[in-house]
Amino acid sequence: MKMLKTLTQGAALALALLAGTAHAADLLDEVKQRGTLRVAVEGTYPPFNYRDEQGKLTGFDVEIAEAIAGKLGVKPEFTTTEWSGILAGLQAGKYDVIVNQVAATEVRRKTFDFSDPYVVSSPQLVVRANETRQLKTVADLKGKKIGVGQGTTYAEIARGIAGAEVKVYPGAAEY
């Protein structure tokens, strides 16, 4: 599975997200007994998880989940869900794990267990191609409108920028 050979060992040590209300051993026993690992992804976040031209769920997160399920000796069973409800779905027991780009914040760590990261990324600021103003620091965003995804850690960060007008959107088209 491509470059998963080295990643699988680390990723298989802990499931990507385990519900904090269940003990990992109990959940692992349940998954093995059922024969499936119920995995949530957004399904709209290329190259991590998305549907290809034939409508098949694919991407890096999907390959990670398949590798983890394989190491556990079970089949992955994927659920796609909007980002804004993905953590609530895990809490409600709709799936066993989330294999998606989820930041492990201190608040989230109080409710959920996280694996070691298998991808590390940082926020990017995107402006119109014809934008003439230079934005070099967070302070340069004062008085600006900032669009962020609903329920993201970036929304929390943006709200902390003094004088910025934050607009929250349920999702954005991927280009």
mmCIF file of N, CA and C in Angstrom, residues 8 13 24 34 54 68 73-74 87 96 101 105 115 119 123 125 128 138 141 148 151 162:
data_model
loop_
_atom_site.group_PDB
_atom_site.id
_atom_site.type_symbol
_atom_site.label_atom_id
_atom_site.label_comp_id
_atom_site.label_asym_id
_atom_site.label_seq_id
_atom_site.Cartn_x
_atom_site.Cartn_y
_atom_site.Cartn_z
ATOM 1 N N THR A 8 2.164 2.344 8.824
ATOM 2 C CA THR A 8 1.232 1.388 9.393
ATOM 3 C C THR A 8 1.657 0.956 10.786
ATOM 4 N N LEU A 13 -0.702 1.090 16.263
ATOM 5 C CA LEU A 13 -0.547 0.986 17.707
ATOM 6 C C LEU A 13 -1.744 1.551 18.450
ATOM 7 N N ALA A 24 -10.274 1.386 25.537
ATOM 8 C CA ALA A 24 -9.710 0.924 24.272
ATOM 9 C C ALA A 24 -9.793 -0.591 24.135
ATOM 10 N N ARG A 34 -17.065 -8.128 15.977
ATOM 11 C CA ARG A 34 -17.939 -7.710 14.888
ATOM 12 C C ARG A 34 -17.310 -8.000 13.525
ATOM 13 N N GLN A 54 -15.266 7.363 -10.230
ATOM 14 C CA GLN A 54 -16.244 6.271 -10.190
ATOM 15 C C GLN A 54 -17.091 6.299 -8.921
ATOM 16 N N ILE A 68 -4.918 -0.074 9.041
ATOM 17 C CA ILE A 68 -5.185 -0.339 10.458
ATOM 18 C C ILE A 68 -6.153 -1.508 10.590
ATOM 19 N N GLY A 73 -7.074 -7.379 11.593
ATOM 20 C CA GLY A 73 -7.728 -8.577 11.067
ATOM 21 C C GLY A 73 -9.218 -8.396 10.825
ATOM 22 N N VAL A 74 -9.634 -7.152 10.560
ATOM 23 C CA VAL A 74 -11.046 -6.850 10.304
ATOM 24 C C VAL A 74 -11.155 -6.044 9.009
ATOM 25 N N LEU A 87 -17.248 14.700 15.217
ATOM 26 C CA LEU A 87 -16.888 14.364 16.607
ATOM 27 C C LEU A 87 -18.117 13.936 17.402
ATOM 28 N N ASP A 96 -16.524 3.751 15.173
ATOM 29 C CA ASP A 96 -15.511 3.425 16.182
ATOM 30 C C ASP A 96 -14.374 4.434 16.204
ATOM 31 N N GLN A 101 -8.466 14.463 9.187
ATOM 32 C CA GLN A 101 -7.561 15.478 9.706
ATOM 33 C C GLN A 101 -8.209 16.169 10.904
ATOM 34 N N THR A 105 -6.685 19.034 20.155
ATOM 35 C CA THR A 105 -6.636 20.178 21.070
ATOM 36 C C THR A 105 -6.795 19.684 22.510
ATOM 37 N N SER A 115 -4.417 9.035 18.577
ATOM 38 C CA SER A 115 -3.187 8.322 18.253
ATOM 39 C C SER A 115 -2.079 9.348 18.067
ATOM 40 N N VAL A 119 -0.086 12.588 10.076
ATOM 41 C CA VAL A 119 0.122 13.710 9.160
ATOM 42 C C VAL A 119 0.258 14.955 10.030
ATOM 43 N N PRO A 123 -1.942 25.709 9.284
ATOM 44 C CA PRO A 123 -2.919 26.517 8.551
ATOM 45 C C PRO A 123 -2.243 27.332 7.451
ATOM 46 N N LEU A 125 -3.056 30.709 4.851
ATOM 47 C CA LEU A 125 -3.910 31.843 4.553
ATOM 48 C C LEU A 125 -3.995 31.955 3.039
ATOM 49 N N ARG A 128 -7.247 36.358 -2.518
ATOM 50 C CA ARG A 128 -7.502 36.471 -3.956
ATOM 51 C C ARG A 128 -6.193 36.722 -4.699
ATOM 52 N N VAL A 138 -0.096 37.860 11.962
ATOM 53 C CA VAL A 138 -1.488 37.739 12.395
ATOM 54 C C VAL A 138 -2.071 39.129 12.657
ATOM 55 N N LEU A 141 -4.139 41.005 10.082
ATOM 56 C CA LEU A 141 -5.519 40.592 9.815
ATOM 57 C C LEU A 141 -6.536 41.464 10.551
ATOM 58 N N VAL A 148 -13.580 30.866 7.695
ATOM 59 C CA VAL A 148 -13.049 29.632 8.267
ATOM 60 C C VAL A 148 -14.123 28.546 8.234
ATOM 61 N N GLY A 151 -16.493 24.530 13.056
ATOM 62 C CA GLY A 151 -16.009 23.484 13.943
ATOM 63 C C GLY A 151 -14.524 23.200 13.853
ATOM 64 N N ALA A 162 -7.667 40.026 17.279
ATOM 65 C CA ALA A 162 -8.326 41.287 17.646
ATOM 66 C C ALA A 162 -8.685 42.085 16.404
#
